[in-house]
Amino acid sequence: MKPYEKLLQENKNWAAETQAKDPDFFKNLVNLQSPEYLWIGCSDSRVPANQITGTQPGEIFVHRNIANMVVNTDLNLLSVLQYAVEVLHVKHIIVCGHYGCGGVQAAMTQKSLGIINKWLRNIKDVYRFHREEIDAIKDETKRTDRLVELNVEEQVLNLAKTSIIQKAWKENNAPDLHGWVYGLHNGLIKPLLEMPAGTHIDKLYEFDNL
Ligand code: CO
């Protein structure tokens, strides 16, 4: 068996087991998708949204990219966000970073990595905003971990800056925004911040004609 064929075999097993446990499982999912959560996480293979939160298919709408970024020119992220908020009406949006993130690590170096430079530039900006605090940390791992946390906070703020979120807050008083960070070393998620619907941000970013 070729290595990738194992995936297909495991899929058959999973489908059979799931069906055996709950004969209506797939039928119910086909009829309706109504997840309460949008997850914006890192593409890192060690941070699978469903598995680490004990959730099932149908429970979380997921978007993943390198270093869980919310970039306001990213058509992919914005499409996912708009659909999640305006069609699925998710109640919570979670930005989940993780300690030891390779994307964040790379952004702290001066190495050119090709096209990914353009993506990491956004993290370099977060570093620059908090340069004093980060550079004061002696230990290299701790320094990266702090930028991981600050990056999550910045991405939550980036969500709040979008007209999609501001419009939803005004019309539906939802969704709430959450910033979390996952520990690869212990499998635990640490909540960093919560931004309930309607939270005011810097006036500069608030639209008054939505
Ligand atoms: Co990562």
mmCIF file of C-alpha atoms and ligand atoms in Angstrom:
data_model
loop_
_atom_site.group_PDB
_atom_site.id
_atom_site.type_symbol
_atom_site.label_atom_id
_atom_site.label_comp_id
_atom_site.label_asym_id
_atom_site.label_seq_id
_atom_site.Cartn_x
_atom_site.Cartn_y
_atom_site.Cartn_z
ATOM 1 C CA MET A 1 0.000 0.000 0.000
ATOM 2 C CA LYS A 2 1.345 3.438 -0.911
ATOM 3 C CA PRO A 3 1.510 5.805 2.076
ATOM 4 C CA TYR A 4 -1.268 8.060 0.809
ATOM 5 C CA GLU A 5 -3.528 5.061 0.253
ATOM 6 C CA LYS A 6 -3.569 4.647 4.014
ATOM 7 C CA LEU A 7 -5.525 7.913 4.198
ATOM 8 C CA LEU A 8 -8.218 6.549 1.923
ATOM 9 C CA GLN A 9 -8.404 3.317 3.871
ATOM 10 C CA GLU A 10 -8.626 5.209 7.177
ATOM 11 C CA ASN A 11 -11.382 7.315 5.673
ATOM 12 C CA LYS A 12 -13.389 4.188 4.846
ATOM 13 C CA ASN A 13 -12.917 2.951 8.400
ATOM 14 C CA TRP A 14 -13.936 6.270 9.907
ATOM 15 C CA ALA A 15 -17.061 6.585 7.745
ATOM 16 C CA ALA A 16 -18.128 3.050 8.651
ATOM 17 C CA GLU A 17 -17.518 3.533 12.382
ATOM 18 C CA THR A 18 -19.273 6.893 12.442
ATOM 19 C CA GLN A 19 -22.262 5.503 10.592
ATOM 20 C CA ALA A 20 -22.391 2.515 12.940
ATOM 21 C CA LYS A 21 -22.368 4.773 16.011
ATOM 22 C CA ASP A 22 -24.999 7.133 14.639
ATOM 23 C CA PRO A 23 -26.904 6.000 11.541
ATOM 24 C CA ASP A 24 -28.231 9.563 10.967
ATOM 25 C CA PHE A 25 -24.853 11.315 11.334
ATOM 26 C CA PHE A 26 -24.198 12.008 7.661
ATOM 27 C CA LYS A 27 -27.844 12.513 6.785
ATOM 28 C CA ASN A 28 -28.100 15.268 9.392
ATOM 29 C CA LEU A 29 -24.949 16.984 8.147
ATOM 30 C CA VAL A 30 -26.060 16.936 4.531
ATOM 31 C CA ASN A 31 -29.257 18.742 5.420
ATOM 32 C CA LEU A 32 -27.765 21.536 7.466
ATOM 33 C CA GLN A 33 -24.564 23.390 8.216
ATOM 34 C CA SER A 34 -24.962 25.637 11.244
ATOM 35 C CA PRO A 35 -21.635 25.936 13.051
ATOM 36 C CA GLU A 36 -21.476 28.385 15.956
ATOM 37 C CA TYR A 37 -17.780 29.029 15.543
ATOM 38 C CA LEU A 38 -15.390 30.363 12.964
ATOM 39 C CA TRP A 39 -11.831 29.224 13.595
ATOM 40 C CA ILE A 40 -8.919 31.157 12.143
ATOM 41 C CA GLY A 41 -5.843 29.085 12.836
ATOM 42 C CA CYS A 42 -2.349 28.298 11.590
ATOM 43 C CA SER A 43 -1.874 25.819 8.729
ATOM 44 C CA ASP A 44 0.580 23.925 10.964
ATOM 45 C CA SER A 45 -0.261 20.201 10.827
ATOM 46 C CA ARG A 46 0.068 19.954 14.606
ATOM 47 C CA VAL A 47 -2.861 22.267 15.317
ATOM 48 C CA PRO A 48 -6.004 20.565 13.935
ATOM 49 C CA ALA A 49 -9.011 22.677 14.957
ATOM 50 C CA ASN A 50 -11.532 19.892 15.505
ATOM 51 C CA GLN A 51 -9.259 17.457 17.256
ATOM 52 C CA ILE A 52 -7.861 19.837 19.882
ATOM 53 C CA THR A 53 -11.302 21.233 20.718
ATOM 54 C CA GLY A 54 -13.141 17.905 20.736
ATOM 55 C CA THR A 55 -15.573 19.123 18.103
ATOM 56 C CA GLN A 56 -17.275 17.159 15.352
ATOM 57 C CA PRO A 57 -17.896 17.853 11.670
ATOM 58 C CA GLY A 58 -20.549 20.560 11.459
ATOM 59 C CA GLU A 59 -19.438 22.428 14.576
ATOM 60 C CA ILE A 60 -16.608 24.686 13.398
ATOM 61 C CA PHE A 61 -16.168 26.662 10.184
ATOM 62 C CA VAL A 62 -12.422 26.704 9.576
ATOM 63 C CA HIS A 63 -9.935 28.982 7.860
ATOM 64 C CA ARG A 64 -6.228 28.296 8.197
ATOM 65 C CA ASN A 65 -3.195 30.087 6.839
ATOM 66 C CA ILE A 66 0.421 30.560 7.830
ATOM 67 C CA ALA A 67 0.508 32.120 11.317
ATOM 68 C CA ASN A 68 -3.287 32.636 11.571
ATOM 69 C CA MET A 69 -3.290 36.054 9.955
ATOM 70 C CA VAL A 70 -6.190 38.409 9.297
ATOM 71 C CA VAL A 71 -4.943 40.429 6.344
ATOM 72 C CA ASN A 72 -7.385 42.991 5.031
ATOM 73 C CA THR A 73 -6.491 42.383 1.371
ATOM 74 C CA ASP A 74 -6.800 38.586 1.622
ATOM 75 C CA LEU A 75 -9.793 37.727 -0.529
ATOM 76 C CA ASN A 76 -9.797 34.190 0.815
ATOM 77 C CA LEU A 77 -10.002 35.185 4.486
ATOM 78 C CA LEU A 78 -12.522 37.956 3.779
ATOM 79 C CA SER A 79 -14.774 35.591 1.825
ATOM 80 C CA VAL A 80 -14.692 33.045 4.644
ATOM 81 C CA LEU A 81 -15.357 35.800 7.174
ATOM 82 C CA GLN A 82 -18.269 37.291 5.273
ATOM 83 C CA TYR A 83 -19.881 33.904 4.700
ATOM 84 C CA ALA A 84 -19.406 32.844 8.317
ATOM 85 C CA VAL A 85 -20.843 36.095 9.675
ATOM 86 C CA GLU A 86 -23.574 36.981 7.199
ATOM 87 C CA VAL A 87 -24.811 33.554 6.095
ATOM 88 C CA LEU A 88 -23.907 31.102 8.848
ATOM 89 C CA HIS A 89 -24.313 33.697 11.623
ATOM 90 C CA VAL A 90 -21.521 32.266 13.747
ATOM 91 C CA LYS A 91 -21.655 33.430 17.368
ATOM 92 C CA HIS A 92 -17.932 33.330 18.038
ATOM 93 C CA ILE A 93 -14.786 33.861 16.005
ATOM 94 C CA ILE A 94 -11.616 32.369 17.388
ATOM 95 C CA VAL A 95 -8.149 33.380 16.252
ATOM 96 C CA CYS A 96 -5.902 30.604 17.520
ATOM 97 C CA GLY A 97 -2.126 30.919 17.321
ATOM 98 C CA HIS A 98 0.369 28.447 18.683
ATOM 99 C CA TYR A 99 3.668 28.585 20.500
ATOM 100 C CA GLY A 100 6.616 27.544 18.356
ATOM 101 C CA CYS A 101 4.943 28.902 15.206
ATOM 102 C CA GLY A 102 7.378 28.619 12.288
ATOM 103 C CA GLY A 103 5.783 31.568 10.516
ATOM 104 C CA VAL A 104 6.352 33.854 13.491
ATOM 105 C CA GLN A 105 9.891 32.514 13.943
ATOM 106 C CA ALA A 106 10.703 33.191 10.307
ATOM 107 C CA ALA A 107 9.304 36.724 10.536
ATOM 108 C CA MET A 108 11.827 37.482 13.283
ATOM 109 C CA THR A 109 14.769 36.682 11.029
ATOM 110 C CA GLN A 110 16.254 38.611 8.120
ATOM 111 C CA LYS A 111 16.151 35.640 5.810
ATOM 112 C CA SER A 112 14.442 36.039 2.420
ATOM 113 C CA LEU A 113 12.128 33.093 1.768
ATOM 114 C CA GLY A 114 10.609 34.073 -1.556
ATOM 115 C CA ILE A 115 6.943 34.856 -1.956
ATOM 116 C CA ILE A 116 6.256 34.116 1.704
ATOM 117 C CA ASN A 117 8.178 37.315 2.559
ATOM 118 C CA LYS A 118 5.069 39.240 1.572
ATOM 119 C CA TRP A 119 2.956 37.287 4.037
ATOM 120 C CA LEU A 120 5.494 37.468 6.874
ATOM 121 C CA ARG A 121 5.777 41.226 6.387
ATOM 122 C CA ASN A 122 2.493 41.501 8.282
ATOM 123 C CA ILE A 123 4.050 39.768 11.297
ATOM 124 C CA LYS A 124 7.159 41.933 11.087
ATOM 125 C CA ASP A 125 4.828 44.914 11.471
ATOM 126 C CA VAL A 126 3.420 43.422 14.693
ATOM 127 C CA TYR A 127 7.003 42.974 15.906
ATOM 128 C CA ARG A 128 7.754 46.609 15.116
ATOM 129 C CA PHE A 129 4.688 47.827 17.079
ATOM 130 C CA HIS A 130 5.926 45.947 20.159
ATOM 131 C CA ARG A 131 9.654 46.014 19.552
ATOM 132 C CA GLU A 132 10.649 47.340 22.967
ATOM 133 C CA GLU A 133 8.723 44.709 24.901
ATOM 134 C CA ILE A 134 9.868 41.799 22.725
ATOM 135 C CA ASP A 135 13.531 42.793 22.519
ATOM 136 C CA ALA A 136 13.652 43.107 26.325
ATOM 137 C CA ILE A 137 13.043 39.334 26.628
ATOM 138 C CA LYS A 138 16.397 37.538 26.850
ATOM 139 C CA ASP A 139 15.360 33.960 26.087
ATOM 140 C CA GLU A 140 14.866 33.354 22.367
ATOM 141 C CA THR A 141 11.986 30.900 22.722
ATOM 142 C CA LYS A 142 10.160 33.192 25.131
ATOM 143 C CA ARG A 143 10.710 36.085 22.759
ATOM 144 C CA THR A 144 9.064 34.170 19.916
ATOM 145 C CA ASP A 145 6.250 33.009 22.198
ATOM 146 C CA ARG A 146 5.502 36.592 23.174
ATOM 147 C CA LEU A 147 5.311 37.636 19.528
ATOM 148 C CA VAL A 148 2.979 34.690 18.923
ATOM 149 C CA GLU A 149 0.665 36.097 21.614
ATOM 150 C CA LEU A 150 0.911 39.690 20.414
ATOM 151 C CA ASN A 151 0.272 38.530 16.865
ATOM 152 C CA VAL A 152 -2.953 36.794 17.923
ATOM 153 C CA GLU A 153 -4.086 39.977 19.685
ATOM 154 C CA GLU A 154 -3.307 42.055 16.600
ATOM 155 C CA GLN A 155 -5.256 39.686 14.332
ATOM 156 C CA VAL A 156 -8.307 39.883 16.617
ATOM 157 C CA LEU A 157 -8.042 43.660 16.341
ATOM 158 C CA ASN A 158 -7.762 43.308 12.564
ATOM 159 C CA LEU A 159 -11.084 41.441 12.587
ATOM 160 C CA ALA A 160 -12.707 44.275 14.527
ATOM 161 C CA LYS A 161 -11.406 46.752 11.953
ATOM 162 C CA THR A 162 -13.333 45.091 9.102
ATOM 163 C CA SER A 163 -16.658 46.509 7.946
ATOM 164 C CA ILE A 164 -17.991 42.922 8.003
ATOM 165 C CA ILE A 165 -17.566 42.687 11.777
ATOM 166 C CA GLN A 166 -18.577 46.263 12.508
ATOM 167 C CA LYS A 167 -21.779 45.850 10.482
ATOM 168 C CA ALA A 168 -22.612 42.562 12.238
ATOM 169 C CA TRP A 169 -21.992 44.126 15.646
ATOM 170 C CA LYS A 170 -24.336 46.981 14.806
ATOM 171 C CA GLU A 171 -27.092 44.816 13.350
ATOM 172 C CA ASN A 172 -26.931 41.619 15.417
ATOM 173 C CA ASN A 173 -24.711 42.386 18.392
ATOM 174 C CA ALA A 174 -22.629 39.341 17.361
ATOM 175 C CA PRO A 175 -20.183 37.639 16.949
ATOM 176 C CA ASP A 176 -17.825 37.798 19.906
ATOM 177 C CA LEU A 177 -14.116 37.658 19.068
ATOM 178 C CA HIS A 178 -11.579 35.528 20.918
ATOM 179 C CA GLY A 179 -7.798 35.286 20.852
ATOM 180 C CA TRP A 180 -6.322 31.968 21.926
ATOM 181 C CA VAL A 181 -2.901 30.360 21.850
ATOM 182 C CA TYR A 182 -2.227 26.626 21.702
ATOM 183 C CA GLY A 183 0.710 24.901 23.373
ATOM 184 C CA LEU A 184 2.321 22.249 21.174
ATOM 185 C CA HIS A 185 4.171 20.988 24.264
ATOM 186 C CA ASN A 186 1.096 20.230 26.388
ATOM 187 C CA GLY A 187 -1.886 20.308 24.034
ATOM 188 C CA LEU A 188 -3.574 23.069 26.025
ATOM 189 C CA ILE A 189 -5.238 26.220 24.731
ATOM 190 C CA LYS A 190 -4.687 29.445 26.672
ATOM 191 C CA PRO A 191 -7.296 32.177 26.169
ATOM 192 C CA LEU A 192 -5.539 35.536 25.704
ATOM 193 C CA LEU A 193 -8.296 38.043 25.109
ATOM 194 C CA GLU A 194 -11.964 38.420 24.457
ATOM 195 C CA MET A 195 -13.554 41.174 22.439
ATOM 196 C CA PRO A 196 -17.319 41.018 22.947
ATOM 197 C CA ALA A 197 -19.569 42.244 20.140
ATOM 198 C CA GLY A 198 -19.846 46.021 20.188
ATOM 199 C CA THR A 199 -16.429 46.660 21.715
ATOM 200 C CA HIS A 200 -15.162 50.077 20.699
ATOM 201 C CA ILE A 201 -11.782 50.244 19.039
ATOM 202 C CA ASP A 202 -9.681 53.240 18.053
ATOM 203 C CA LYS A 203 -12.088 55.710 16.426
ATOM 204 C CA LEU A 204 -9.800 55.925 13.437
ATOM 205 C CA TYR A 205 -10.960 52.451 12.411
ATOM 206 C CA GLU A 206 -14.645 52.775 13.245
ATOM 207 C CA PHE A 207 -16.971 53.400 10.311
ATOM 208 C CA ASP A 208 -19.870 55.701 11.240
ATOM 209 C CA ASN A 209 -22.008 55.130 8.158
ATOM 210 C CA LEU A 210 -22.558 51.360 8.147
HETATM 211 CO CO CO B 1 2.213 28.207 12.926
#
